[in-house]
Amino acid sequence: MTFYYGADYYPEHWPHERWNTDAKMMQAAGFNVVRMAEFAWVKLEPKPGEFDFAWLDEAIDLLAAHGIKTVLGTPTASPPAWLMMADETQFLVREDGVRSTYGARREYCPTHEAYRAASDRIVAAMAEHYADHPHVIAFQTDNEFGDNCFCDLCRAAFQRWLQDKYGSLDALNEAWGTIFWSHTYQKWEEIPAMRNTAIAHNPGLQLDWKRFMSDTYVDFQQRQIDILRAKAPGKLITHNLMGFGYDKINYFDLTAPLDFTAWDNYLRVFWSDKSEVDVSHMALGHDTMRSTKQAPFWVMEQQSGPTGWSTIAEAPRPGELRAWAYQGIAHGADGMVFFRWRSCRFGTEEYWHGVLDHHGEATRRYHEVVQMGQELAQFGGLVAGSMPVAETAMLLSYDARFGFQSQPNNPQFHYNQHFYDLYRGLWQRNVAVDIVSEQEQHLSQYKLVIVPALYVLSEQTAHTLAEYVRAGGALLVTARSGVKGLANEVVDTRLPGLLREVCGVRVEEYDSMKPDQHNRVIFDVDAIKGKEAELRVWAEWLEPEGAQSIAHYSEDYLAGQSAITINEFGAGKAVYAGVWGDSELFDTLYEWLLPQIGVEGIAAPQGVEVVQRKQGGQTFSFVINHSQEARHFIIGEEMQELISGKAIKGEIILPPLEVLVLQHN
Ligand code: GAL
């Protein structure tokens, strides 16, 4: 298979005379792909219906002559002024009711028919023009779908979406509980968009609005996909997502119709207040993106220099770009595309640096990218197509995510952070993890399924989880699961609601803690007996109903009450953690839990990440020293190291930010 390596290229930003130099430098870096055109609408369609592909054809052909294929972005994320100013109702309206104005990007209303028609036209023209082009291998839809629009058109579309969903106003009123504060709707037209209101909207409306907005982008994308498939059959279609952290679109839905998932990976960014980068966040991003389609993915934008718009973040240290890019490959990337080729001299992103600086000459970041290109030329094709194989899954619920956005329950609670706190202990042990949706049909392939705060829970999902445990699986469920039904209404049973039986426990009482408040959890079992962990944010007093308590609280009025339990159910077991602890708390829990369910990681020194990709009996181990110090790593049997091309065995000293790619015999 082909491994794709390249950069995002904007020939329209550079003098024509420079293109040849760029193509040569890219070829020397081992590039075999670029992404182009995703912001070039005005150059492709300078006037309504008048197209000019000549410049892009020339760029594609020039690059092809240097062995470089092209992914073309549909340019709809940044519409031309001629389109938007012709009808300003095409601009999205923000939550406060203020309409956006021209001057940035992603400022369109996704339901606007005039906008959609203009999008259809440019997408169709591109698809027709490049349908048979041998060097255009794929299309990317738009760029980083996102944002909510709260305009009247979206409101009307929301009302239609609700009509489809509920059928009758009686059903909607019942589901949302609109009798509260006399909100009962008597006409569909009365239902508002989730714009700012005096205080807060009905939780049922909020969850449905978020689902609707997510569906709206999925639907807008589908329009582009339908055109691309009809007019340019055979070309692959992708979209560049924003990793684990972006939480306004259901990424399982958005990626379902795509041929492969791609995402944009920036670690050291100018808005981050952390001076230390934490590569485990990137690992979660990669795992989430791979899991959307359970297939190799691409990084369509990989950080290639200091990031920034008005201010500039720290420069990636020598070796970091390469180590970070290898991390993506380790987690299943079959394409690694740096954003961007050369830092732009103008526009909003002047300080978002590319592989090349503004001056365009080869400097150390370019040399690092060249080195990696030469390495990948040796073995990229060999690892492409292989996949990490996980025995552990984490359930990512968009209903829970959306639900917590409106009602975090505790102001210090963030679903994404909690999810990450549960992920981190696995990552530290080099345990491979898949991120699955509620729709996952094959849970039985996992030894452990972790269910972080499944706040909104359907009967179907509760049933799937119970059957998984009954058949022998191990489940870890955390606090505030089973609290709500699908209309975002609180259930009328003891918590954890529909998971009470499988977990063999009930929540007797819960306590939401103030920022300066804490409690302690003391573990009571085997190897972790007596270990303690500090607890903040949330504590539940658990009453086992068949489960065994494995940890208790030591402070405040909860002292002595059970905090974490384990229940034998069918052939499996279910752990219920009535706490929102930090990663240390879950780390201690894993220390006890993982060995007894046979989940093994890969031992490695601190700061060294080991990830395996497998295919047809073949295993590749990526060993990445993310630390700033040399680390000793032991290789038991002789293996082929693919970067150096040498057979190695025994104790290896891995310099800082160095990487090994081992092919197992
Ligand atoms: C990404 C986006 C790129 C570029 C980059 C740097 O999110 O897709 O087009 O804007 O960020 O800001």
XYZ file of C-alpha atoms and ligand atoms in Angstrom:
677
model
C 0.000 0.000 0.000
C 1.021 3.604 -0.359
C 1.877 5.717 2.633
C 1.103 9.366 1.907
C 3.474 12.058 3.080
C 3.267 15.720 2.232
C 2.009 19.179 3.107
C -0.887 21.547 2.633
C 0.058 23.752 -0.244
C -1.346 27.106 -1.320
C 0.183 27.920 -4.712
C -2.246 30.838 -4.971
C -0.297 32.545 -2.166
C 2.997 32.540 -4.044
C 4.401 33.969 -7.247
C 4.111 31.588 -10.127
C 7.909 31.589 -10.563
C 8.289 29.996 -7.174
C 6.133 26.914 -7.832
C 8.892 24.965 -9.477
C 11.245 25.465 -6.522
C 8.493 24.331 -4.180
C 7.842 21.193 -6.207
C 11.548 20.354 -6.240
C 11.949 20.906 -2.507
C 8.878 18.779 -1.835
C 10.168 15.997 -3.998
C 13.479 16.124 -2.166
C 11.534 15.760 1.086
C 9.974 12.549 -0.178
C 6.507 14.066 -0.553
C 3.997 12.136 -2.594
C 0.900 14.178 -1.766
C -0.315 17.731 -1.196
C -3.703 19.086 -0.255
C -4.708 22.186 -2.165
C -7.513 24.593 -2.948
C -9.632 24.350 0.200
C -9.628 28.132 0.576
C -9.355 29.088 -3.091
C -12.997 29.605 -4.017
C -12.570 33.114 -5.401
C -9.751 32.002 -7.650
C -11.678 28.992 -8.899
C -14.917 30.925 -9.386
C -14.020 34.609 -9.644
C -17.582 35.517 -10.651
C -20.807 33.564 -10.169
C -20.732 30.600 -12.542
C -17.423 31.596 -14.202
C -14.777 29.042 -13.435
C -11.030 29.115 -13.796
C -9.204 25.863 -13.166
C -6.200 26.616 -15.345
C -3.921 27.729 -12.498
C -4.842 24.729 -10.366
C -4.407 22.332 -13.290
C -0.963 23.730 -13.791
C -0.041 23.335 -10.119
C -1.394 19.770 -10.017
C 0.507 18.826 -13.168
C 3.729 20.427 -12.024
C 3.567 18.567 -8.718
C 2.620 15.335 -10.486
C 5.742 15.695 -12.598
C 7.613 15.560 -9.275
C 5.791 12.439 -8.130
C 3.228 14.262 -5.991
C -0.503 13.526 -6.027
C -3.209 15.957 -4.967
C -6.084 15.981 -2.506
C -8.474 18.794 -3.380
C -10.505 20.580 -0.743
C -13.939 21.831 -1.676
C -13.508 25.529 -0.880
C -16.760 26.159 0.950
C -15.298 27.086 4.341
C -14.220 30.478 3.038
C -16.796 31.891 0.625
C -15.957 34.849 -1.615
C -17.235 38.326 -0.825
C -19.215 38.371 -4.088
C -21.297 35.474 -2.780
C -21.815 36.552 0.798
C -22.387 40.247 0.240
C -25.038 39.528 -2.381
C -27.302 38.236 0.380
C -26.211 38.880 3.933
C -28.719 36.429 5.352
C -26.117 33.821 4.351
C -23.975 34.844 7.319
C -24.493 32.796 10.408
C -26.167 34.311 13.429
C -24.541 33.792 16.792
C -26.197 32.702 20.005
C -26.658 36.313 21.039
C -28.620 36.982 17.864
C -25.877 39.031 16.214
C -25.231 38.189 12.593
C -21.629 37.549 11.645
C -19.996 39.839 9.180
C -17.605 39.292 6.302
C -13.906 39.009 7.049
C -13.006 35.580 8.406
C -14.149 32.121 7.384
C -16.681 29.522 8.580
C -19.172 32.358 8.721
C -21.903 30.794 6.598
C -25.302 29.519 7.655
C -25.312 25.788 6.948
C -29.013 25.614 6.137
C -29.163 28.628 3.820
C -30.468 27.481 0.431
C -28.650 30.160 -1.576
C -25.407 29.217 0.119
C -26.065 25.538 -0.414
C -26.809 26.177 -4.085
C -23.524 28.055 -4.465
C -21.742 25.203 -2.711
C -23.401 22.674 -5.049
C -22.232 24.674 -8.053
C -18.571 24.958 -7.124
C -18.406 21.359 -5.887
C -20.022 20.085 -9.086
C -17.673 22.143 -11.231
C -14.625 20.813 -9.393
C -15.890 17.243 -9.492
C -16.585 17.421 -13.214
C -13.287 19.051 -13.986
C -11.184 16.592 -11.992
C -13.259 13.429 -12.376
C -10.735 11.782 -14.664
C -7.603 13.507 -13.503
C -5.105 10.752 -12.754
C -3.234 12.813 -10.161
C -6.188 13.945 -8.082
C -6.693 11.099 -5.652
C -9.217 12.469 -3.203
C -11.515 15.292 -2.211
C -11.768 16.838 1.207
C -15.187 18.298 2.006
C -15.049 21.903 3.229
C -12.635 22.509 6.128
C -13.232 21.702 9.782
C -17.010 21.735 9.863
C -18.318 23.390 12.979
C -20.044 26.319 14.640
C -23.686 26.780 15.329
C -25.970 29.132 13.485
C -28.999 30.499 15.310
C -30.700 32.355 12.442
C -34.380 32.169 11.573
C -33.704 29.746 8.732
C -31.960 27.401 11.123
C -34.783 27.858 13.557
C -37.319 26.840 10.887
C -35.122 23.887 9.958
C -35.006 22.923 13.643
C -38.786 22.997 13.802
C -38.981 20.684 10.764
C -36.362 18.392 12.304
C -38.439 18.214 15.485
C -41.593 17.515 13.500
C -39.857 14.574 11.835
C -38.588 13.329 15.128
C -41.645 13.664 17.339
C -44.497 13.543 14.837
C -46.803 15.559 17.074
C -46.532 18.533 19.366
C -48.096 16.483 22.132
C -45.207 14.029 21.917
C -42.659 16.844 21.946
C -44.321 18.638 24.855
C -44.444 15.414 26.815
C -40.811 14.519 26.070
C -39.403 17.923 26.956
C -41.715 18.467 29.925
C -42.796 21.821 28.563
C -45.493 22.119 31.221
C -42.631 23.439 33.336
C -42.867 27.255 33.274
C -45.822 27.028 30.886
C -43.679 26.360 27.841
C -46.270 24.115 26.180
C -46.041 24.674 22.416
C -49.230 24.808 20.401
C -47.608 25.491 17.020
C -44.293 24.251 15.654
C -43.459 27.842 14.722
C -43.450 28.815 18.400
C -40.386 26.706 19.169
C -37.269 28.873 19.489
C -33.727 28.329 18.323
C -31.352 27.873 21.245
C -30.484 31.567 21.191
C -29.698 33.404 24.382
C -32.768 33.581 26.564
C -33.262 35.210 29.949
C -31.626 32.332 31.798
C -31.401 28.804 30.440
C -33.431 26.832 27.929
C -35.278 23.630 28.631
C -32.729 20.754 28.723
C -34.782 18.760 26.212
C -34.651 21.635 23.741
C -30.933 22.097 24.317
C -30.040 18.484 23.622
C -32.236 18.334 20.545
C -30.805 21.613 19.261
C -27.263 20.231 19.524
C -28.278 17.011 17.816
C -30.000 19.061 15.113
C -26.967 21.285 14.491
C -24.748 18.220 14.263
C -27.187 16.630 11.803
C -27.236 19.876 9.829
C -23.520 19.702 9.111
C -23.738 15.982 8.394
C -26.507 16.814 5.926
C -24.637 19.734 4.366
C -21.604 17.510 3.900
C -23.786 14.763 2.413
C -24.876 17.168 -0.303
C -21.253 17.639 -1.289
C -20.570 13.917 -1.077
C -23.547 13.073 -3.304
C -22.279 15.472 -5.965
C -18.694 14.237 -5.730
C -19.725 10.592 -5.919
C -22.063 11.198 -8.844
C -19.671 13.323 -10.884
C -16.273 11.989 -9.855
C -16.860 8.335 -9.022
C -13.827 6.524 -7.722
C -12.215 9.514 -6.057
C -11.869 9.055 -2.321
C -13.671 11.488 -0.028
C -12.547 12.675 3.381
C -12.941 15.594 5.764
C -10.459 17.158 8.169
C -11.851 16.792 11.669
C -10.549 18.376 14.844
C -9.643 15.377 16.947
C -11.067 14.331 20.292
C -11.536 17.809 21.672
C -14.015 19.225 19.189
C -17.416 18.451 20.595
C -20.107 20.181 18.575
C -20.568 17.622 15.793
C -21.103 13.917 16.223
C -17.950 12.692 14.510
C -19.220 9.139 14.208
C -22.073 10.478 12.071
C -19.887 12.916 10.131
C -17.354 10.270 9.147
C -19.834 7.477 8.371
C -20.206 8.410 4.666
C -16.504 9.186 4.139
C -13.943 6.843 2.631
C -11.439 7.690 5.307
C -11.138 10.003 8.289
C -8.568 12.779 8.455
C -7.826 15.264 11.209
C -5.826 18.340 12.102
C -3.293 17.845 14.842
C -1.781 20.817 16.644
C -0.138 20.234 19.965
C 1.776 23.333 20.868
C -0.645 26.087 20.086
C -0.656 29.724 20.927
C -3.790 29.616 23.034
C -2.472 26.876 25.268
C -1.187 28.093 28.606
C 0.897 24.981 29.097
C 4.557 25.268 28.391
C 4.918 21.485 28.596
C 3.331 19.588 25.779
C 1.399 16.500 26.757
C 1.584 13.975 23.978
C -1.056 11.772 25.608
C -3.653 14.270 24.404
C -2.515 13.699 20.844
C -2.660 9.958 21.407
C -6.309 10.266 22.409
C -6.927 12.382 19.316
C -5.387 9.771 17.049
C -7.227 6.905 18.738
C -10.539 8.733 18.442
C -9.998 9.546 14.795
C -8.915 5.997 13.901
C -11.904 4.616 15.752
C -14.475 6.687 13.858
C -14.119 4.241 10.982
C -12.025 1.539 12.639
C -9.553 2.043 9.850
C -6.279 3.808 9.122
C -6.732 7.569 8.945
C -4.745 10.581 7.788
C -3.444 13.555 9.615
C -4.366 16.202 7.073
C -2.775 19.018 9.044
C 0.161 18.132 11.245
C 1.910 20.900 13.124
C 5.000 21.948 11.233
C 6.295 24.968 13.116
C 5.456 27.592 15.732
C 1.737 28.279 15.642
C 0.043 31.629 15.944
C -2.090 34.324 14.426
C -1.400 37.512 16.370
C 0.980 35.985 18.889
C 3.452 33.180 18.364
C 3.737 29.979 20.397
C 7.000 28.276 21.294
C 8.922 26.693 18.452
C 8.769 22.909 18.263
C 12.116 21.665 19.588
C 14.485 19.811 17.268
C 13.106 16.311 16.817
C 9.616 17.085 18.033
C 7.961 17.440 14.632
C 9.290 14.068 13.594
C 8.473 12.344 16.901
C 4.930 13.770 16.877
C 4.395 12.705 13.283
C 5.623 9.195 14.068
C 3.225 9.072 16.984
C 0.364 9.589 14.536
C 1.646 6.830 12.310
C 2.023 4.550 15.322
C -1.642 5.086 16.188
C -2.781 4.181 12.686
C -2.168 7.083 10.293
C -1.581 6.119 6.673
C -1.169 9.741 5.610
C 0.881 12.496 7.275
C 0.399 15.950 5.781
C 2.078 18.957 7.360
C 0.265 22.243 7.707
C 1.508 24.157 5.937
C 4.244 24.061 3.340
C 5.391 27.648 3.756
C 4.410 30.323 6.285
C 2.147 32.852 4.602
C 3.247 36.471 4.391
C -0.268 37.898 4.706
C -3.707 37.155 6.032
C -4.976 36.139 9.447
C -2.512 33.281 9.819
C 0.747 35.128 9.143
C 2.340 33.545 12.193
C 1.092 30.012 11.767
C 4.395 28.648 10.562
C 4.874 26.075 7.892
C 7.667 23.653 7.145
C 9.372 26.634 5.522
C 9.530 30.066 7.091
C 8.314 33.161 5.262
C 11.617 33.459 3.411
C 11.169 30.046 1.815
C 14.692 28.722 2.331
C 15.527 25.324 3.763
C 16.104 25.488 7.531
C 16.118 22.919 10.303
C 12.398 22.125 10.265
C 12.628 21.423 6.555
C 15.628 19.167 7.140
C 13.729 17.258 9.813
C 10.832 16.748 7.429
C 13.262 15.629 4.710
C 14.824 13.113 7.066
C 11.453 11.635 7.897
C 10.498 11.531 4.229
C 13.594 9.548 3.428
C 12.804 7.141 6.240
C 9.205 6.674 5.206
C 10.256 6.050 1.636
C 11.906 2.876 2.978
C 9.068 1.433 5.019
C 5.932 3.609 4.876
C 4.291 1.293 2.374
C 5.011 -1.696 4.566
C 3.141 -0.385 7.600
C 0.306 1.290 5.654
C -2.941 -0.614 6.078
C -1.977 -2.184 9.396
C -3.920 -1.237 12.518
C -3.523 -1.041 16.268
C -5.560 -3.857 17.781
C -7.230 -2.872 21.049
C -8.659 -5.022 23.812
C -9.979 -1.978 25.625
C -12.633 0.421 24.417
C -13.937 3.695 25.771
C -17.466 4.711 24.979
C -17.777 8.241 23.611
C -21.376 9.388 23.867
C -22.373 12.553 22.040
C -25.664 12.654 23.910
C -23.752 12.680 27.199
C -21.281 15.222 25.845
C -24.018 17.523 24.593
C -26.003 17.011 27.786
C -23.089 18.060 29.983
C -22.420 21.122 27.821
C -25.738 22.529 28.964
C -25.678 21.074 32.469
C -22.184 20.250 33.682
C -23.747 19.310 37.037
C -20.678 20.745 38.751
C -19.006 23.836 37.283
C -15.646 22.078 37.575
C -16.768 19.086 35.553
C -15.795 18.732 31.930
C -16.769 15.586 30.094
C -13.723 15.792 27.821
C -11.378 16.131 30.780
C -13.039 13.243 32.616
C -12.764 11.097 29.502
C -9.121 11.993 29.232
C -8.520 11.273 32.962
C -9.786 7.758 32.342
C -7.701 7.414 29.164
C -4.424 8.581 30.617
C -3.726 5.582 32.858
C -4.218 3.282 29.888
C -1.956 5.373 27.684
C 0.754 5.372 30.351
C 0.709 1.579 30.337
C 0.759 1.446 26.539
C -2.634 -0.243 26.480
C -4.227 0.135 23.045
C -7.647 1.797 23.189
C -10.493 2.110 20.709
C -13.055 4.862 21.126
C -16.517 3.503 20.361
C -19.998 4.942 19.997
C -23.223 3.682 21.552
C -23.929 2.062 18.190
C -20.896 -0.227 18.404
C -22.125 -3.726 17.618
C -19.013 -5.675 18.482
C -18.244 -4.975 22.111
C -17.468 -8.640 22.682
C -14.069 -8.132 21.010
C -13.009 -6.083 24.040
C -11.922 -7.359 27.438
C -12.704 -4.005 29.005
C -15.215 -1.332 28.073
C -14.981 1.968 29.923
C -18.113 4.056 30.069
C -17.319 7.576 31.268
C -20.293 9.413 32.779
C -22.990 8.088 30.460
C -25.324 10.840 31.533
C -27.943 10.330 28.822
C -28.686 6.654 28.452
C -31.018 4.796 26.114
C -32.632 1.461 26.922
C -30.863 0.027 23.909
C -27.415 1.039 25.122
C -28.150 -0.153 28.661
C -29.171 -3.502 27.185
C -26.048 -3.729 24.990
C -23.788 -3.010 27.960
C -25.550 -5.523 30.200
C -25.340 -8.220 27.520
C -21.666 -7.473 27.035
C -21.038 -8.093 30.748
C -23.316 -11.111 30.887
C -21.238 -12.688 28.119
C -18.025 -12.210 30.105
C -16.903 -8.636 29.462
C -15.596 -6.213 32.055
C -17.262 -2.830 32.315
C -16.145 0.301 34.137
C -18.896 2.882 34.567
C -18.365 6.257 36.219
C -20.530 8.655 38.198
C -23.584 10.384 36.691
C -24.318 7.519 34.353
C -27.933 6.618 33.684
C -29.192 9.930 35.056
C -31.165 10.955 31.993
C -33.394 9.532 29.320
C -33.086 10.413 25.648
C -35.154 13.581 26.000
C -32.623 14.808 28.565
C -35.150 14.277 31.365
C -34.080 12.864 34.713
C -35.154 9.261 35.249
C -37.529 8.409 38.083
C -35.561 5.434 39.375
C -32.624 5.078 41.706
C -29.312 5.775 39.992
C -27.440 4.585 38.032
C -30.865 3.998 36.500
C -30.811 1.422 33.762
C -27.294 0.347 34.811
C -28.275 -0.375 38.416
C -28.779 -4.100 37.916
C -25.633 -4.807 35.942
C -23.575 -2.743 38.390
C -25.317 -4.265 41.413
C -25.305 -0.948 43.188
C -27.469 2.065 43.902
C -26.483 5.642 44.501
C -27.836 6.468 47.923
C -26.888 10.117 47.751
C -24.561 12.378 45.785
C -22.498 15.383 46.729
C -21.328 18.057 44.328
C -18.231 19.679 45.758
C -17.132 23.306 45.925
C -13.796 24.196 44.302
C -11.973 24.233 47.640
C -13.593 21.041 48.883
C -12.139 17.581 48.647
C -12.556 14.085 49.980
C -10.306 11.029 49.949
C -10.862 7.597 48.570
C -9.144 4.641 50.214
C -8.878 1.388 48.328
C -9.717 -1.788 50.215
C -8.604 -4.624 47.949
C -5.536 -6.773 47.396
C -2.543 -5.088 45.862
C -3.925 -1.579 46.245
C -5.261 -2.012 49.795
C -4.659 1.159 51.772
C -3.756 3.273 48.752
C -5.400 6.658 48.745
C -6.446 9.195 46.171
C -7.690 12.706 46.576
C -11.098 13.391 45.214
C -12.664 16.606 44.027
C -15.759 17.671 42.124
C -18.168 14.786 42.732
C -18.759 11.990 45.230
C -21.525 9.404 45.383
C -22.405 7.349 48.415
C -22.921 3.887 47.049
C -25.059 1.142 48.550
C -24.026 -2.216 47.109
C -26.900 -4.392 45.976
C -24.876 -7.519 45.344
C -21.682 -5.702 44.398
C -18.555 -5.700 46.542
C -17.133 -2.409 47.726
C -13.555 -1.865 46.614
C -12.961 1.667 47.901
C -14.468 3.943 50.532
C -14.419 7.623 51.486
C -12.403 8.733 54.462
C -13.667 12.245 55.040
C -16.667 14.413 55.702
C -20.110 12.936 56.166
C -19.369 10.289 53.553
C -16.550 8.766 55.644
C -16.840 5.001 55.606
C -19.324 4.876 52.734
C -18.559 2.979 49.588
C -17.114 4.955 46.647
C -16.286 2.260 44.096
C -17.810 -1.208 43.699
C -17.440 -4.311 41.560
C -20.254 -6.674 40.669
C -20.201 -10.141 39.182
C -22.900 -10.239 36.542
C -23.361 -13.260 34.280
C -19.896 -14.296 33.199
C -18.449 -10.800 33.544
C -18.016 -7.969 35.994
C -19.027 -4.358 36.266
C -17.123 -1.760 38.230
C -19.018 1.363 39.244
C -16.926 4.352 40.281
C -19.176 6.877 42.010
C -16.488 9.510 41.719
C -15.082 11.964 39.232
C -11.501 11.642 40.308
C -8.433 12.690 38.415
C -6.149 10.402 36.455
C -4.204 9.288 39.564
C -7.323 7.871 41.137
C -8.142 5.847 38.040
C -4.511 4.880 37.688
C -4.668 3.152 41.080
C -7.900 1.459 40.088
C -6.284 0.170 36.866
C -3.358 -1.171 38.830
C -5.807 -3.572 40.443
C -8.370 -4.041 37.684
C -6.323 -4.589 34.541
C -4.314 -7.641 35.663
C -7.397 -9.515 36.795
C -9.142 -9.093 33.450
C -6.053 -9.849 31.425
C -5.490 -6.405 29.910
C -1.767 -6.009 29.531
C 0.090 -2.998 28.353
C 3.658 -2.878 27.141
C 6.294 -2.091 29.723
C 8.467 0.882 28.810
C 10.477 3.525 30.645
C 8.765 6.751 31.594
C 8.221 9.039 28.641
C 8.543 6.234 26.135
C 5.394 5.391 24.227
C 5.033 2.015 22.555
C 2.243 1.406 20.073
C 1.743 -1.591 17.844
C 0.180 -1.876 14.414
C -0.777 -5.298 13.129
C -1.822 -6.868 9.891
C -2.126 -10.470 8.783
C 0.247 -11.939 11.327
C 2.681 -9.051 10.966
C 3.380 -6.760 13.947
C 5.158 -3.400 13.959
C 6.115 -1.752 17.233
C 6.668 1.991 17.295
C 8.836 3.041 20.218
C 8.931 6.804 20.744
C 11.006 8.532 23.376
C 8.990 11.685 24.018
C 11.229 12.698 26.899
C 14.169 15.068 26.791
C 16.526 12.395 28.147
C 17.975 9.205 26.758
C 16.053 6.085 27.813
C 17.035 2.450 27.950
C 14.736 0.093 26.132
C 15.092 -3.666 26.010
C 14.290 -5.690 22.933
C 13.940 -9.353 23.877
C 14.179 -10.990 20.477
C 16.051 -9.851 17.438
C 13.935 -7.601 15.248
C 14.356 -5.562 12.128
C 14.464 -1.844 12.886
C 12.964 -0.176 9.860
C 14.360 3.356 10.201
C 17.986 2.216 10.336
C 17.334 -0.934 8.305
C 19.301 -2.963 10.848
C 18.521 -6.002 12.952
C 18.628 -5.097 16.648
C 18.343 -6.894 19.969
C 19.060 -6.340 23.651
C 19.376 -3.054 25.480
C 18.980 -0.027 23.273
C 19.742 3.507 24.347
C 17.114 5.670 22.784
C 18.155 9.342 22.568
C 15.588 12.081 23.364
C 12.786 12.308 20.787
C 14.137 9.288 18.947
C 11.981 6.635 17.390
C 12.317 2.933 16.641
C 10.055 1.109 14.229
C 10.416 -2.589 14.916
C 9.204 -5.302 12.633
C 8.537 -8.436 14.662
C 9.665 -11.730 13.238
C -6.737 24.611 11.184
C -7.335 24.939 9.838
C -6.278 25.489 8.902
C -5.514 26.555 9.588
C -4.905 26.044 10.852
C -4.100 27.075 11.585
O -7.695 24.477 12.157
O -7.935 23.831 9.255
O -6.903 25.987 7.764
O -6.375 27.591 9.854
O -5.920 25.590 11.697
O -4.848 28.067 12.174
